[in-house]
Amino acid sequence: MKFDDEPVPGYSLPVLPGHVSPGRLERVLRAGRFAVTTEIDPPDSADPAEVLRRAAIFDGYVDAINATDGSGANCHMSSVGVCSLLTRVGYATILQMSCRDRNRIAMQGEILGAAAMGACNLLCLTGDGVQAGDHPHARPVFDLDSLSLLEMARRMRDESCFESGRPIDSPPRVFLGAAANPFVPPRAWRAQRLAKKAAAGARFIQTQYCFDTATLRDFMAEVADYGLLEGPDRLHVLVGMGPLASARSARWIRDNVPGIHIPDAVIRRLEGASDQREEGARLCRDILQEVREIEGVSGAHIMAYRQEATVARIIEETGVLEGRVPWYPGRDDPAELNPEAPEAAGDLPAAASS
């Protein structure tokens, strides 16, 4: 999908009527196209070239890249730092923000700073407890939860004021999102919880890994019953998925990672394969093909930890992009910066304003 008003890298697109952000992701979703997002694992490094190399794996295949925020309560390069590096060369990013590590003063400051650097999408998360990560003695904050963070960010954007009521001179033009997990108990109130997030300002949702499409169908039907999938401010649901490396790793994830449901049938399918890694990728392709046909689903969020190179093949073989090529540095002009080149880190274009 090419936009007539496509800017040079580092500059924002104009905000269209009825839109809240200058981002490509919002444009793709509101245009009714099936969107694909992914995420990069932030490096344990201060090297910008490493961030660009990790993003370049997805060139031409995804509409936006999530920068995780201390995922699993483990420390890595910050989400704001990753988004800054990627937006400077033109990538569409999704800033993840966890309530675990900051109070509302810090979060409001980061929202303004990230928006100033070009981050157009904000995913509001409560966050994992510190006991799950590599700093179990850290002091958790949790000044807000995902719902109150959404409400605060929406007010900053729509009412041009901080939570204190003090005015903001230039509000952050951000497309707000949240997470959902319809695959684990208590399932009965998952759709209701999603309705509350939509009321707080969320307009896109990324779900936890889906290995159970029957449960997803039931969930999407409940979401539709709440009226969340209709109208100009409808909720755009991107279903999480990813390739499994083996039956052994699937069992480990199911037993040790809270919130991930992997049915026995999936593990049996992997066990019966001569090449379990390839079968894991094939399973992801099958799920993606099935999910794209479910009423109300707007896209897929593909999480391929340590299997990032499989994302392009999965997207190509399923044809979900229907021939369009999402923007990446160099798509339209071969002379543009190539983020895979070693010199990219030392020759980043200056951040630009629109």
Short mmCIF file of C-alpha atoms in Angstrom, two decimals:
data_model
loop_
_atom_site.label_atom_id
_atom_site.label_comp_id
_atom_site.label_asym_id
_atom_site.label_seq_id
_atom_site.Cartn_x
_atom_site.Cartn_y
_atom_site.Cartn_z
CA MET A 1 0.00 0.00 0.00
CA LYS A 2 1.53 3.29 -1.13
CA PHE A 3 0.19 6.64 0.04
CA ASP A 4 0.16 9.66 -2.28
CA ASP A 5 1.42 11.81 0.56
CA GLU A 6 4.23 9.43 1.58
CA PRO A 7 6.95 11.58 3.20
CA VAL A 8 10.69 11.17 3.26
CA PRO A 9 11.99 8.87 6.03
CA GLY A 10 11.74 10.43 9.45
CA TYR A 11 8.81 12.69 8.60
CA SER A 12 5.26 11.90 9.69
CA LEU A 13 2.35 11.41 7.32
CA PRO A 14 -0.41 14.02 7.51
CA VAL A 15 -3.23 13.18 9.90
CA LEU A 16 -6.28 12.27 7.81
CA PRO A 17 -9.83 13.34 8.71
CA GLY A 18 -11.24 10.96 11.32
CA HIS A 19 -7.76 9.72 12.25
CA VAL A 20 -5.94 10.48 15.49
CA SER A 21 -2.34 9.79 14.43
CA PRO A 22 0.01 10.39 11.50
CA GLY A 23 0.91 6.69 11.42
CA ARG A 24 0.73 4.05 8.69
CA LEU A 25 -0.76 1.39 10.96
CA GLU A 26 -3.89 3.41 11.62
CA ARG A 27 -4.25 4.12 7.89
CA VAL A 28 -3.97 0.46 6.95
CA LEU A 29 -6.47 -0.64 9.60
CA ARG A 30 -9.02 2.09 8.85
CA ALA A 31 -8.72 1.27 5.13
CA GLY A 32 -9.90 -2.26 5.95
CA ARG A 33 -6.71 -4.02 4.89
CA PHE A 34 -5.45 -7.07 6.78
CA ALA A 35 -2.56 -5.70 8.86
CA VAL A 36 0.51 -7.60 10.02
CA THR A 37 2.61 -6.51 12.98
CA THR A 38 5.55 -8.15 14.70
CA GLU A 39 8.00 -7.38 17.48
CA ILE A 40 11.72 -7.24 17.93
CA ASP A 41 13.55 -8.41 20.99
CA PRO A 42 15.44 -5.28 22.15
CA PRO A 43 19.16 -5.92 22.43
CA ASP A 44 21.20 -6.04 25.62
CA SER A 45 23.34 -3.39 24.04
CA ALA A 46 23.67 0.32 23.32
CA ASP A 47 24.57 -0.35 19.68
CA PRO A 48 22.00 1.26 17.32
CA ALA A 49 23.14 -0.89 14.40
CA GLU A 50 21.88 -3.97 16.23
CA VAL A 51 18.37 -2.51 16.43
CA LEU A 52 18.39 -1.71 12.71
CA ARG A 53 19.63 -5.18 11.80
CA ARG A 54 16.87 -6.81 13.83
CA ALA A 55 14.20 -4.65 12.19
CA ALA A 56 15.52 -5.22 8.65
CA ILE A 57 14.56 -8.92 8.82
CA PHE A 58 10.93 -7.83 8.46
CA ASP A 59 11.41 -5.38 5.57
CA GLY A 60 8.43 -5.43 3.21
CA TYR A 61 6.37 -7.85 5.31
CA VAL A 62 4.96 -5.99 8.33
CA ASP A 63 3.00 -2.79 8.87
CA ALA A 64 4.49 -1.95 12.27
CA ILE A 65 7.09 -3.27 14.70
CA ASN A 66 6.50 -3.54 18.46
CA ALA A 67 9.33 -2.48 20.73
CA THR A 68 8.79 -4.53 23.87
CA ASP A 69 9.09 -2.86 27.26
CA GLY A 70 10.97 -5.03 29.72
CA SER A 71 9.11 -8.13 28.55
CA GLY A 72 8.95 -10.80 31.22
CA ALA A 73 10.33 -8.22 33.69
CA ASN A 74 13.78 -8.60 32.13
CA CYS A 75 15.94 -5.57 31.35
CA HIS A 76 16.84 -4.68 27.73
CA MET A 77 17.20 -1.49 25.68
CA SER A 78 14.18 0.70 26.38
CA SER A 79 11.10 0.71 24.18
CA VAL A 80 11.43 4.47 23.72
CA GLY A 81 15.04 4.06 22.59
CA VAL A 82 14.18 1.36 20.06
CA CYS A 83 11.24 3.37 18.69
CA SER A 84 13.40 6.46 18.36
CA LEU A 85 16.05 4.62 16.33
CA LEU A 86 13.49 2.98 14.05
CA THR A 87 11.28 6.02 13.44
CA ARG A 88 14.30 8.11 12.47
CA VAL A 89 14.74 5.93 9.39
CA GLY A 90 11.00 5.70 8.72
CA TYR A 91 9.78 2.43 10.26
CA ALA A 92 6.30 2.37 11.81
CA THR A 93 6.68 1.41 15.45
CA ILE A 94 4.44 0.43 18.34
CA LEU A 95 5.68 1.75 21.65
CA GLN A 96 4.89 -0.71 24.41
CA MET A 97 4.49 0.90 27.83
CA SER A 98 4.30 -1.17 31.01
CA CYS A 99 2.95 0.25 34.26
CA ARG A 100 5.32 -1.92 36.29
CA ASP A 101 8.39 0.34 36.22
CA ARG A 102 7.18 3.98 36.12
CA ASN A 103 4.79 6.28 37.88
CA ARG A 104 2.36 8.52 36.01
CA ILE A 105 4.79 11.44 35.90
CA ALA A 106 7.41 9.39 34.08
CA MET A 107 4.91 7.77 31.74
CA GLN A 108 3.40 11.08 30.63
CA GLY A 109 6.87 12.42 29.93
CA GLU A 110 7.77 9.34 27.89
CA ILE A 111 4.55 9.56 25.87
CA LEU A 112 5.38 13.16 24.91
CA GLY A 113 9.01 12.33 24.15
CA ALA A 114 8.17 9.26 22.08
CA ALA A 115 5.53 11.17 20.10
CA ALA A 116 8.02 13.97 19.44
CA MET A 117 10.44 11.40 18.02
CA GLY A 118 7.80 9.97 15.68
CA ALA A 119 6.24 7.06 17.57
CA CYS A 120 2.58 7.02 16.46
CA ASN A 121 1.26 3.91 18.21
CA LEU A 122 1.10 3.22 21.95
CA LEU A 123 0.30 -0.21 23.42
CA CYS A 124 -0.73 0.17 27.07
CA LEU A 125 0.15 -2.76 29.33
CA THR A 126 -0.06 -3.43 33.05
CA GLY A 127 3.12 -5.51 32.92
CA ASP A 128 4.48 -8.71 34.44
CA GLY A 129 5.45 -8.82 38.09
CA VAL A 130 9.13 -8.28 38.89
CA GLN A 131 9.37 -11.77 40.37
CA ALA A 132 9.12 -13.19 36.84
CA GLY A 133 12.32 -11.54 35.62
CA ASP A 134 16.03 -11.16 36.24
CA HIS A 135 15.63 -8.39 38.85
CA PRO A 136 13.23 -10.02 41.36
CA HIS A 137 14.30 -7.61 44.12
CA ALA A 138 13.42 -4.51 42.09
CA ARG A 139 10.68 -2.34 43.52
CA PRO A 140 7.52 -2.55 41.36
CA VAL A 141 5.60 0.68 40.77
CA PHE A 142 2.15 -0.10 39.30
CA ASP A 143 1.00 3.46 39.92
CA LEU A 144 -1.53 2.79 37.11
CA ASP A 145 -2.88 -0.25 35.29
CA SER A 146 -3.49 -0.63 31.57
CA LEU A 147 -7.00 0.86 31.78
CA SER A 148 -5.96 3.99 33.67
CA LEU A 149 -2.91 4.38 31.40
CA LEU A 150 -5.20 4.30 28.36
CA GLU A 151 -7.49 6.90 29.89
CA MET A 152 -4.55 9.15 30.76
CA ALA A 153 -3.00 8.89 27.28
CA ARG A 154 -6.36 9.53 25.61
CA ARG A 155 -6.87 12.63 27.72
CA MET A 156 -3.37 13.87 26.86
CA ARG A 157 -4.18 13.45 23.16
CA ASP A 158 -7.82 14.55 22.99
CA GLU A 159 -7.99 17.16 25.76
CA SER A 160 -4.40 18.46 25.51
CA CYS A 161 -3.74 18.19 29.22
CA PHE A 162 -1.77 16.18 31.72
CA GLU A 163 -3.53 14.02 34.26
CA SER A 164 -3.11 16.89 36.72
CA GLY A 165 -5.16 19.14 34.42
CA ARG A 166 -2.18 21.29 33.37
CA PRO A 167 -2.41 22.08 29.64
CA ILE A 168 -0.18 20.51 26.99
CA ASP A 169 0.93 22.90 24.25
CA SER A 170 1.14 20.27 21.49
CA PRO A 171 -0.61 16.96 22.28
CA PRO A 172 0.78 13.53 21.37
CA ARG A 173 -0.93 12.25 18.20
CA VAL A 174 -0.93 8.57 19.10
CA PHE A 175 -3.11 5.61 18.08
CA LEU A 176 -3.90 3.75 21.30
CA GLY A 177 -3.86 0.01 21.75
CA ALA A 178 -4.09 -2.65 24.45
CA ALA A 179 -3.60 -6.38 24.95
CA ALA A 180 -6.15 -9.17 25.34
CA ASN A 181 -5.93 -12.82 26.26
CA PRO A 182 -9.13 -14.73 25.45
CA PHE A 183 -7.46 -18.14 25.74
CA VAL A 184 -7.11 -18.62 29.50
CA PRO A 185 -9.59 -18.49 32.40
CA PRO A 186 -11.59 -16.61 33.42
CA ARG A 187 -12.85 -16.46 29.84
CA ALA A 188 -16.36 -15.34 30.78
CA TRP A 189 -15.41 -11.68 31.28
CA ARG A 190 -12.66 -11.28 28.66
CA ALA A 191 -14.92 -9.53 26.13
CA GLN A 192 -16.33 -7.28 28.86
CA ARG A 193 -12.80 -6.33 29.88
CA LEU A 194 -12.03 -5.53 26.25
CA ALA A 195 -15.09 -3.28 26.09
CA LYS A 196 -13.71 -1.31 29.04
CA LYS A 197 -10.39 -0.87 27.26
CA ALA A 198 -12.20 0.35 24.15
CA ALA A 199 -14.16 2.83 26.27
CA ALA A 200 -10.86 4.02 27.78
CA GLY A 201 -9.48 4.81 24.31
CA ALA A 202 -8.05 1.62 22.78
CA ARG A 203 -8.63 1.31 19.04
CA PHE A 204 -6.37 -1.65 18.30
CA ILE A 205 -5.83 -4.85 20.23
CA GLN A 206 -3.02 -7.39 20.10
CA THR A 207 -3.89 -10.75 21.63
CA GLN A 208 -1.77 -13.37 23.34
CA TYR A 209 -0.59 -16.32 21.22
CA CYS A 210 -3.50 -18.13 19.59
CA PHE A 211 -3.25 -21.91 19.30
CA ASP A 212 -6.99 -22.45 19.80
CA THR A 213 -9.03 -20.93 16.96
CA ALA A 214 -12.33 -22.30 18.29
CA THR A 215 -11.94 -20.25 21.46
CA LEU A 216 -10.97 -17.24 19.36
CA ARG A 217 -14.16 -17.57 17.28
CA ASP A 218 -16.28 -17.58 20.44
CA PHE A 219 -14.41 -14.56 21.79
CA MET A 220 -14.81 -12.57 18.57
CA ALA A 221 -18.54 -13.32 18.56
CA GLU A 222 -18.79 -11.93 22.10
CA VAL A 223 -16.77 -8.86 21.11
CA ALA A 224 -19.19 -8.31 18.20
CA ASP A 225 -22.14 -8.59 20.61
CA TYR A 226 -20.72 -5.63 22.53
CA GLY A 227 -20.82 -3.60 19.30
CA LEU A 228 -17.04 -3.11 19.31
CA LEU A 229 -16.49 -4.11 15.68
CA GLU A 230 -18.75 -1.54 14.05
CA GLY A 231 -18.61 2.13 13.13
CA PRO A 232 -15.77 4.56 12.44
CA ASP A 233 -14.28 4.04 15.89
CA ARG A 234 -14.44 0.26 15.75
CA LEU A 235 -11.88 -1.87 17.56
CA HIS A 236 -9.23 -3.50 15.36
CA VAL A 237 -8.22 -6.92 16.69
CA LEU A 238 -4.82 -8.30 15.68
CA VAL A 239 -4.49 -11.93 16.71
CA GLY A 240 -1.20 -13.03 18.23
CA MET A 241 0.55 -16.09 16.83
CA GLY A 242 3.99 -17.53 16.21
CA PRO A 243 5.95 -20.66 15.25
CA LEU A 244 6.80 -23.26 17.87
CA ALA A 245 10.27 -24.82 17.70
CA SER A 246 9.35 -28.28 19.03
CA ALA A 247 6.93 -30.24 21.16
CA ARG A 248 9.40 -29.99 24.04
CA SER A 249 9.54 -26.20 23.86
CA ALA A 250 5.74 -26.05 23.53
CA ARG A 251 5.38 -28.03 26.77
CA TRP A 252 7.90 -25.80 28.51
CA ILE A 253 6.08 -22.64 27.41
CA ARG A 254 2.72 -24.03 28.49
CA ASP A 255 4.06 -25.03 31.91
CA ASN A 256 6.26 -22.03 32.65
CA VAL A 257 4.94 -18.95 30.83
CA PRO A 258 1.75 -17.60 32.43
CA GLY A 259 -1.11 -16.80 30.09
CA ILE A 260 -0.20 -19.05 27.15
CA HIS A 261 -2.62 -21.86 26.32
CA ILE A 262 -1.30 -24.63 24.05
CA PRO A 263 -3.78 -27.50 23.54
CA ASP A 264 -2.64 -31.12 23.73
CA ALA A 265 -3.56 -31.55 20.07
CA VAL A 266 -0.92 -29.00 19.07
CA ILE A 267 1.78 -30.82 21.01
CA ARG A 268 0.74 -34.16 19.51
CA ARG A 269 0.95 -32.65 16.02
CA LEU A 270 4.51 -31.48 16.68
CA GLU A 271 5.50 -34.83 18.19
CA GLY A 272 4.30 -36.65 15.09
CA ALA A 273 6.38 -34.56 12.69
CA SER A 274 9.73 -35.64 11.30
CA ASP A 275 10.88 -32.00 11.37
CA GLN A 276 9.25 -30.37 14.38
CA ARG A 277 10.60 -26.87 13.70
CA GLU A 278 9.20 -26.91 10.17
CA GLU A 279 5.90 -28.29 11.49
CA GLY A 280 5.79 -25.42 13.98
CA ALA A 281 6.08 -22.93 11.12
CA ARG A 282 3.44 -24.85 9.15
CA LEU A 283 1.12 -24.73 12.17
CA CYS A 284 1.56 -20.95 12.36
CA ARG A 285 0.69 -20.67 8.65
CA ASP A 286 -2.42 -22.78 9.16
CA ILE A 287 -3.54 -20.66 12.11
CA LEU A 288 -2.95 -17.46 10.15
CA GLN A 289 -5.00 -18.75 7.21
CA GLU A 290 -7.85 -19.69 9.52
CA VAL A 291 -7.71 -16.51 11.60
CA ARG A 292 -7.90 -14.20 8.58
CA GLU A 293 -11.34 -15.67 7.75
CA ILE A 294 -12.82 -15.04 11.22
CA GLU A 295 -15.35 -12.23 11.21
CA GLY A 296 -14.03 -9.10 12.87
CA VAL A 297 -10.32 -9.95 12.83
CA SER A 298 -8.30 -7.04 11.42
CA GLY A 299 -4.85 -8.56 11.32
CA ALA A 300 -2.15 -10.70 12.87
CA HIS A 301 0.58 -9.99 15.37
CA ILE A 302 3.36 -12.50 14.66
CA MET A 303 5.78 -13.14 17.53
CA ALA A 304 8.66 -15.35 16.40
CA TYR A 305 11.19 -15.24 19.22
CA ARG A 306 14.53 -16.53 17.87
CA GLN A 307 12.74 -17.53 14.66
CA GLU A 308 12.37 -14.05 13.17
CA ALA A 309 13.56 -15.19 9.75
CA THR A 310 10.47 -17.41 9.40
CA VAL A 311 8.07 -14.44 9.47
CA ALA A 312 8.67 -13.45 5.83
CA ARG A 313 8.10 -17.01 4.63
CA ILE A 314 4.93 -17.41 6.67
CA ILE A 315 3.50 -14.18 5.25
CA GLU A 316 4.50 -15.01 1.69
CA GLU A 317 3.06 -18.52 1.78
CA THR A 318 -0.26 -17.38 3.23
CA GLY A 319 -0.64 -14.38 0.93
CA VAL A 320 -2.33 -12.31 3.64
CA LEU A 321 -0.89 -9.05 2.34
CA GLU A 322 -2.66 -9.61 -1.00
CA GLY A 323 0.22 -8.25 -3.03
CA ARG A 324 0.90 -5.05 -1.13
CA VAL A 325 4.38 -4.29 0.20
CA PRO A 326 4.46 -2.43 3.54
CA TRP A 327 6.91 0.46 3.62
CA TYR A 328 10.52 -0.07 4.64
CA PRO A 329 13.69 1.98 4.13
CA GLY A 330 14.62 1.71 0.46
CA ARG A 331 11.30 0.35 -0.83
CA ASP A 332 10.65 3.32 -3.10
CA ASP A 333 14.17 4.66 -3.54
CA PRO A 334 17.19 2.32 -3.66
CA ALA A 335 19.39 5.25 -2.67
CA GLU A 336 17.71 5.53 0.72
CA LEU A 337 19.42 4.33 3.85
CA ASN A 338 19.76 0.54 4.03
CA PRO A 339 19.47 -0.41 7.72
CA GLU A 340 21.36 -3.66 7.08
CA ALA A 341 24.48 -1.79 6.08
CA PRO A 342 27.17 -1.56 8.81
CA GLU A 343 27.52 2.20 8.30
CA ALA A 344 23.81 2.75 9.09
CA ALA A 345 24.46 3.24 12.79
CA GLY A 346 26.89 6.06 12.19
CA ASP A 347 24.83 7.86 9.56
CA LEU A 348 21.33 8.11 10.97
CA PRO A 349 19.31 11.01 9.60
CA ALA A 350 18.41 13.65 12.12
CA ALA A 351 14.94 13.40 13.63
CA ALA A 352 12.56 15.54 11.61
CA SER A 353 9.36 17.30 12.49
CA SER A 354 6.28 17.58 10.37
#
